[in-house]
PDB file of C-alpha atoms in Angstrom:
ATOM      1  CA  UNK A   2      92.407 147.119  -7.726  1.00  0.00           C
ATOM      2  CA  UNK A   3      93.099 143.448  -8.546  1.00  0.00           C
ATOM      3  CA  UNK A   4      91.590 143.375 -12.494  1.00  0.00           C
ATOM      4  CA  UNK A   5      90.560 146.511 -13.503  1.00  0.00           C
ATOM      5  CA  UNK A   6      91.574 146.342 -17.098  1.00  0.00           C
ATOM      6  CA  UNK A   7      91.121 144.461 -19.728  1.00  0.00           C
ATOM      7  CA  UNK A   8      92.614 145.217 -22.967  1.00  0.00           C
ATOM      8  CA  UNK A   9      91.239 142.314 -26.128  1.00  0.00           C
ATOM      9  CA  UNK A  10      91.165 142.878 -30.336  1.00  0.00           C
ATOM     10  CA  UNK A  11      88.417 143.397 -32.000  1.00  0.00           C
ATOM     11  CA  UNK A  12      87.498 140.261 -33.531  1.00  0.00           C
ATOM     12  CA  UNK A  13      87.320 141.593 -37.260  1.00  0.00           C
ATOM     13  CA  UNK A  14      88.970 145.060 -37.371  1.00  0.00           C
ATOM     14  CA  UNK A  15      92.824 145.074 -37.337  1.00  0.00           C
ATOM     15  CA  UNK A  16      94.167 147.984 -34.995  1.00  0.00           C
ATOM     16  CA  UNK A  17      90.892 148.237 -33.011  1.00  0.00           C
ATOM     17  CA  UNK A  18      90.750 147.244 -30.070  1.00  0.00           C
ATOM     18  CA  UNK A  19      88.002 146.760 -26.704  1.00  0.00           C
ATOM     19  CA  UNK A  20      89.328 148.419 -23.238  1.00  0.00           C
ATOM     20  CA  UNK A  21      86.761 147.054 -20.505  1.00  0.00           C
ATOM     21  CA  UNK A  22      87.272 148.901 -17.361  1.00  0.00           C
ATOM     22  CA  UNK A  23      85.346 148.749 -13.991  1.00  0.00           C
ATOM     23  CA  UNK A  24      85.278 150.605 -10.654  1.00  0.00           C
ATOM     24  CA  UNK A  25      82.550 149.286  -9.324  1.00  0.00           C
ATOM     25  CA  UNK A  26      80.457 149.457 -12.623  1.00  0.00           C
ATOM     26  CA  UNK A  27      81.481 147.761 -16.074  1.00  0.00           C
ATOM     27  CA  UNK A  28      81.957 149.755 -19.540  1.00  0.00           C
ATOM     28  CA  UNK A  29      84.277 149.752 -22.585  1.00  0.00           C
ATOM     29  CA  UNK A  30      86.061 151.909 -24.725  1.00  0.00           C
ATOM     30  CA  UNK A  31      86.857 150.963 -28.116  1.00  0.00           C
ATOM     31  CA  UNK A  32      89.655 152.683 -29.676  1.00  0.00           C
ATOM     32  CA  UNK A  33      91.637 152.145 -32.862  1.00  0.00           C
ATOM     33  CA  UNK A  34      95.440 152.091 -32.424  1.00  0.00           C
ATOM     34  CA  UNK A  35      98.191 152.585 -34.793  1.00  0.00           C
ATOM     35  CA  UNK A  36     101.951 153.091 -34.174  1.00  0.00           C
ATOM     36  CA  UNK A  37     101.015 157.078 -34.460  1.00  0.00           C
ATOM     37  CA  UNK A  38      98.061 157.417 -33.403  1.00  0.00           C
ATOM     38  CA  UNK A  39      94.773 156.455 -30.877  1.00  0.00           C
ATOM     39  CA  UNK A  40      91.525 157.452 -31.951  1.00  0.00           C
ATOM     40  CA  UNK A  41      88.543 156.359 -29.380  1.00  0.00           C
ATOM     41  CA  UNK A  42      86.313 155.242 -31.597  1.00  0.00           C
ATOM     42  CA  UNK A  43      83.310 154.783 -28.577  1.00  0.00           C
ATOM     43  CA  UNK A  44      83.972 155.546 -24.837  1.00  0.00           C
ATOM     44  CA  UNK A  45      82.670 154.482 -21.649  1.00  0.00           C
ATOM     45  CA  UNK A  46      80.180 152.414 -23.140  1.00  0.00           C
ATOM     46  CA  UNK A  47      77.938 150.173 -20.847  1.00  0.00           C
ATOM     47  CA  UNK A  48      77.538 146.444 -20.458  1.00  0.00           C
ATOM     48  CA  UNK A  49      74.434 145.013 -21.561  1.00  0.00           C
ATOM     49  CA  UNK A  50      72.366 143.700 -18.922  1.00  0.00           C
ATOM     50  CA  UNK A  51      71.704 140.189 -18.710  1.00  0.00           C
ATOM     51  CA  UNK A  52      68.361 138.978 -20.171  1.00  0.00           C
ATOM     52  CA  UNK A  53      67.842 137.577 -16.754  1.00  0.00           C
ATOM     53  CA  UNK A  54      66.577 139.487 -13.974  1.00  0.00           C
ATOM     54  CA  UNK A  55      67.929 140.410 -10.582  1.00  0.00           C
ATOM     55  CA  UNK A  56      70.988 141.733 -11.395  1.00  0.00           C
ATOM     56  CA  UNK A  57      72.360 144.800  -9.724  1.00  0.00           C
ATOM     57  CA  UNK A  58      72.341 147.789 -12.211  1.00  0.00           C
ATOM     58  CA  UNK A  59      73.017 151.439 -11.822  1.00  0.00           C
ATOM     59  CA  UNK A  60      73.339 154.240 -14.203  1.00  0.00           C
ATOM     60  CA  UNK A  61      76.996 155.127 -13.643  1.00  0.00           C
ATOM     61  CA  UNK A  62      77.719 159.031 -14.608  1.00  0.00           C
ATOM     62  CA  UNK A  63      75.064 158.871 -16.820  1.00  0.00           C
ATOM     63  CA  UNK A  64      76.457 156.520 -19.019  1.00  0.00           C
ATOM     64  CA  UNK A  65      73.303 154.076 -19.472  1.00  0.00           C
ATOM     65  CA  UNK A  66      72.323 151.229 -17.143  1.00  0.00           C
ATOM     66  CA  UNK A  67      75.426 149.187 -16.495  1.00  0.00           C
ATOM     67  CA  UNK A  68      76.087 146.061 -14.286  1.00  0.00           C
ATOM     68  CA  UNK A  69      77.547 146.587 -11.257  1.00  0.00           C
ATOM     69  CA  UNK A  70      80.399 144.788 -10.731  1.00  0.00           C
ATOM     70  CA  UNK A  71      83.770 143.677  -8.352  1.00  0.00           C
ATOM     71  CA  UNK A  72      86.845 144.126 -10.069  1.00  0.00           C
ATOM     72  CA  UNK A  73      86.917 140.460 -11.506  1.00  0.00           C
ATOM     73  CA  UNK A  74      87.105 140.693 -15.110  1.00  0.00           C
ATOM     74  CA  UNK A  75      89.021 138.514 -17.440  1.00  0.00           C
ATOM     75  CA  UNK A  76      88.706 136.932 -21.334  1.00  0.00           C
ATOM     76  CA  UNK A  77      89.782 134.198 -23.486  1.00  0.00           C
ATOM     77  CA  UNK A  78      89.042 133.455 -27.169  1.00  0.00           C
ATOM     78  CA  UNK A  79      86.159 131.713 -28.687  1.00  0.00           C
ATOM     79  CA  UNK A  80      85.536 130.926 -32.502  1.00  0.00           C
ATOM     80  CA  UNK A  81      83.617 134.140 -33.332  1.00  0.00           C
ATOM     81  CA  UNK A  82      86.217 136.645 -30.680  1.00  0.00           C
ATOM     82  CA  UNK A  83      85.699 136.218 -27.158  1.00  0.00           C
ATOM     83  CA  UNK A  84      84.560 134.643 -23.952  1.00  0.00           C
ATOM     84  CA  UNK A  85      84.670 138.145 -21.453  1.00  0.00           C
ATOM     85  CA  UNK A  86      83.500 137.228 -18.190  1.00  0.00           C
ATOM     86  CA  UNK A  87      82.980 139.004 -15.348  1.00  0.00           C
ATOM     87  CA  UNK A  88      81.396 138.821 -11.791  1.00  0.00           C
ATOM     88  CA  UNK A  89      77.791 139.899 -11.025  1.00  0.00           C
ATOM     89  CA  UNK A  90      75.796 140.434  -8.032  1.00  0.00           C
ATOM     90  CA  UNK A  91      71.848 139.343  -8.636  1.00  0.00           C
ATOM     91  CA  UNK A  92      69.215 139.061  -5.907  1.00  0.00           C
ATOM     92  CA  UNK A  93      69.867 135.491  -4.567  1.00  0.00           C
ATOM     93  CA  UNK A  94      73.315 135.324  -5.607  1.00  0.00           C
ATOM     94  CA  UNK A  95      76.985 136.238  -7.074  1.00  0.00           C
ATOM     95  CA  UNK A  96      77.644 134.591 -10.665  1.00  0.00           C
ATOM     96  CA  UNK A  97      79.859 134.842 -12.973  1.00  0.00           C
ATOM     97  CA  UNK A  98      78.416 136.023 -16.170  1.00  0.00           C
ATOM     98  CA  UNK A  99      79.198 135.537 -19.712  1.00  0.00           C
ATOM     99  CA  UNK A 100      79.193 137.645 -22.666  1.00  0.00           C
ATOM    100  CA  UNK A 101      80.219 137.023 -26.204  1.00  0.00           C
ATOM    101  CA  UNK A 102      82.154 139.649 -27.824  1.00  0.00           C
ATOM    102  CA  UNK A 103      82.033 138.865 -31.458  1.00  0.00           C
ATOM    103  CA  UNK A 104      82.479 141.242 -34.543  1.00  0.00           C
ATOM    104  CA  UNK A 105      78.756 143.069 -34.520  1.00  0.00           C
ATOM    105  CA  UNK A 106      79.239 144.015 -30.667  1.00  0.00           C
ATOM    106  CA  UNK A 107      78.693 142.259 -27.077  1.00  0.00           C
ATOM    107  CA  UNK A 108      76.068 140.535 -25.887  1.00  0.00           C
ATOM    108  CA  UNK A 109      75.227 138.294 -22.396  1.00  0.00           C
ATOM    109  CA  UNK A 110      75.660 134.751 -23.172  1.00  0.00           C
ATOM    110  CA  UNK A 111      75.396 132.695 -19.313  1.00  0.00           C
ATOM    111  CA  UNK A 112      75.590 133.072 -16.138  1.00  0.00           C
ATOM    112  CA  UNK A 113      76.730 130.863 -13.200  1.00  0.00           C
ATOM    113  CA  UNK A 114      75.714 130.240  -9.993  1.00  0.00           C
ATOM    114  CA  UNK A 115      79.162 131.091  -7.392  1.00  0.00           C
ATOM    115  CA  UNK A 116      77.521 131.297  -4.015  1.00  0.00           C
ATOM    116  CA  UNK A 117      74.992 133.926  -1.592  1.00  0.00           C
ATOM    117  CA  UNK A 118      75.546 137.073  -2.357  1.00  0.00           C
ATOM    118  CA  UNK A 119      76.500 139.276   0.711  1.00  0.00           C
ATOM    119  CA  UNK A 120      79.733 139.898   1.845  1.00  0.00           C
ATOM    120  CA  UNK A 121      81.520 137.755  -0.828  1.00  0.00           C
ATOM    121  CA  UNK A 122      80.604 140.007  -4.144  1.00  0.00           C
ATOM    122  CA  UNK A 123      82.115 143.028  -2.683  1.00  0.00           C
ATOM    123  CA  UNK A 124      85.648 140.568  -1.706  1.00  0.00           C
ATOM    124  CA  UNK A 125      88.845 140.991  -4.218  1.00  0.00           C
ATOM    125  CA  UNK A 126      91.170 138.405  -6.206  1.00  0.00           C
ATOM    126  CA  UNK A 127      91.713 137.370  -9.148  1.00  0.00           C
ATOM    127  CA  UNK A 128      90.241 135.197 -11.633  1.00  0.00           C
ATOM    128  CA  UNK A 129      92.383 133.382 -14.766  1.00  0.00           C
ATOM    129  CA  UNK A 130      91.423 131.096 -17.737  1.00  0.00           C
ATOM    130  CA  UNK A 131      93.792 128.477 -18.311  1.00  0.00           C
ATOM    131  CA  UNK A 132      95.965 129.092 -21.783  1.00  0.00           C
ATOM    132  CA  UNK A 133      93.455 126.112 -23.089  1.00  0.00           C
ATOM    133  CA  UNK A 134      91.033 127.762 -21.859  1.00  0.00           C
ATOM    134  CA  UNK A 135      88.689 124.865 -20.337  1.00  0.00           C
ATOM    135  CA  UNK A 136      89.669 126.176 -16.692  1.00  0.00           C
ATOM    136  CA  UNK A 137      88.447 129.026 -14.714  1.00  0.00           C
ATOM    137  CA  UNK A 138      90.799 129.820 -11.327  1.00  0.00           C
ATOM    138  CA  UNK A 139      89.225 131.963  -9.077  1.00  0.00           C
ATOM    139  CA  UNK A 140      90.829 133.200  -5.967  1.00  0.00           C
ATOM    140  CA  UNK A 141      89.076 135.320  -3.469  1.00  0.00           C
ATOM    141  CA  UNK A 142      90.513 137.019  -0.085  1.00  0.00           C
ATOM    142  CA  UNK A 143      86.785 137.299   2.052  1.00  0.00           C
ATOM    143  CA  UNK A 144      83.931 134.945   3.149  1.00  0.00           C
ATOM    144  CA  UNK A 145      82.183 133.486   1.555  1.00  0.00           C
ATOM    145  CA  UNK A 146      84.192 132.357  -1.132  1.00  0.00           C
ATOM    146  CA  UNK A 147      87.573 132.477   0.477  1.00  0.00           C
ATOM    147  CA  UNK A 148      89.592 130.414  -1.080  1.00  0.00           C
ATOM    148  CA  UNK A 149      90.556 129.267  -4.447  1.00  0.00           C
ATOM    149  CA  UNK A 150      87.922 127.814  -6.960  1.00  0.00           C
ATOM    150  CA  UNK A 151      87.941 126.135 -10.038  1.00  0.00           C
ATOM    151  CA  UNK A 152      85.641 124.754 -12.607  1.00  0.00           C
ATOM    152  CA  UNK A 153      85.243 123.520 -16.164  1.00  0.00           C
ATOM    153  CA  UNK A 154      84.593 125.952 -18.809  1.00  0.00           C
ATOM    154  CA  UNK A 155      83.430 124.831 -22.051  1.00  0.00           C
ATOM    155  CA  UNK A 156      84.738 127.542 -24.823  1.00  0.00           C
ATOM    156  CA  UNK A 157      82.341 126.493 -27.574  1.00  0.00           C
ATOM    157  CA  UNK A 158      79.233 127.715 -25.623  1.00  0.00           C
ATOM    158  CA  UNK A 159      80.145 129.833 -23.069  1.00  0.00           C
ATOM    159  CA  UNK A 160      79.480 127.517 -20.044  1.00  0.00           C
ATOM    160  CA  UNK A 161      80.735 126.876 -16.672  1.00  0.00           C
ATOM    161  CA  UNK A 162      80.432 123.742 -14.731  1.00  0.00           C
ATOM    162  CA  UNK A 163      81.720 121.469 -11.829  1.00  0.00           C
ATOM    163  CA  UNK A 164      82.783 124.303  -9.513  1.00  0.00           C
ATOM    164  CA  UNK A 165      85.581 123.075  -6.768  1.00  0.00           C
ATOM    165  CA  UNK A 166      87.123 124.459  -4.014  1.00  0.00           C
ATOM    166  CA  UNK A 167      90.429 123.155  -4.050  1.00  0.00           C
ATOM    167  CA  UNK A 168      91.845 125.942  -0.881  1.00  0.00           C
ATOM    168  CA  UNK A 169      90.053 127.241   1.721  1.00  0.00           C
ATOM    169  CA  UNK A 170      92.820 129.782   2.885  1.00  0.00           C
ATOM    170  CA  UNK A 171      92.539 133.854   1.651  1.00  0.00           C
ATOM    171  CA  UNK A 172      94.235 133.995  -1.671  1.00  0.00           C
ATOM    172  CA  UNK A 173      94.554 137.090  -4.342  1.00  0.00           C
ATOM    173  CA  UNK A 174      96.253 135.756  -7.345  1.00  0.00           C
ATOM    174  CA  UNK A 175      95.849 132.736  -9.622  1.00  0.00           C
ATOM    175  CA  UNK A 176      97.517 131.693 -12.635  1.00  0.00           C
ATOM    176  CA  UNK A 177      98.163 128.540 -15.099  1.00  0.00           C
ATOM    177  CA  UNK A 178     101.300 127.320 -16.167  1.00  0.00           C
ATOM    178  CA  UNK A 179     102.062 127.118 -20.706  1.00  0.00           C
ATOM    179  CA  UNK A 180     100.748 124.193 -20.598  1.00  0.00           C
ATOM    180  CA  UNK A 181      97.130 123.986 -18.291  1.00  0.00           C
ATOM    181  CA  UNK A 182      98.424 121.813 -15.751  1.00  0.00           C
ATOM    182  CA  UNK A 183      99.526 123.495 -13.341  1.00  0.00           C
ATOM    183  CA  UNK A 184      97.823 125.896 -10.909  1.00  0.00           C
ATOM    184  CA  UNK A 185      99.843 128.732  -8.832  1.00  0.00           C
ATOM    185  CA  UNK A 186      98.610 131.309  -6.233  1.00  0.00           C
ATOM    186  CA  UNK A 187      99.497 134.154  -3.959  1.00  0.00           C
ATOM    187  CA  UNK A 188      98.829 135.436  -0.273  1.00  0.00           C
ATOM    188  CA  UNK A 189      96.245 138.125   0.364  1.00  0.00           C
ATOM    189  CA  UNK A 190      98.750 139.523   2.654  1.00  0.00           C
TER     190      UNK A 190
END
């Protein structure tokens, strides 16, 4: 599993905090933490759908309509909490899509146009904001997106743009140095 987890705070509740979780399908839990204590506060919640349609859904365990998902999930903050994005299959298409977690709940924001669909939404590798978070990195180990990506995010509205391949070779991880500039990968292998 390359990103299966993502842990993030709740943007106006101290001590609670949003576990996202896929396997195939996307929920959350929301839990509040102390030094003592956990209390799950909501589990295995689904992802809205997007207000667009196409996408692949399925109602996983019973837990309500959910998008279905690779294990690509990642987050970075925005004025009102945060920028989680993810990667979603749709009928002409993969895409990363957008939602804005903000202090009354989640909710789609975008979506983004990555490439056809089949095999390429089912491939692995990671995906990273940059720490100033106007870069996406996304890395991918199968055709046909192998390779490493990048594009231009802008963190007021939830927005991708000017998607790059900058590698064509199979890749799984990608991260940023402190400071944005700097780029680093790994081997599939």
């Amino acid at each position: 599993m390359s990103q299966g987890a993502l842990i993030v705070p709740h943007p106006s509740i101290a001590q609670r905090y949003y576990i996202f979780h896929t396997n195939g399908f996307i929920h959350y839990t929301v839990v509040d933490a102390t030094p003592t204590s956990l209390t799950i506060v909501q589990q295995n919640q689904p992802f809205p759908a997007p207000t667009i349609p196409g996408y692949s859904l399925s109602n996983f365990m019973g837990f309500g309509t959910t998008l279905i998902t690779n294990e690509r999930i990642t987050a970075v903050p925005n004025c009102d909490g945060h920028w989680i994005v993810t990667v979603g299959g749709r009928n002409n298409g993969t895409y990363l899509v957008v939602y804005n977690l903000t202090s009354t709940g989640l909710s789609f924001q975008s979506e983004f146009y990555l490439g056809p669909n089949s095999p390429g939404f089912y491939n692995f590798g990671y995906m990273k904001f940059s720490p100033d978070g106007s870069k996406l990195a996304y890395a991918d180990n199968g055709n046909p997106f192998q390779g490493i990506h990048l594009m231009d995010f802008d963190w007021q509205n939830g927005t991708f743009s000017n998607l790059v391949q900058i590698e064509t070779a199979s890749r799984w991880g990608v991260s940023f140095s402190h400071n944005s500039q700097v780029l680093y990968a790994t081997n599939w292998s």
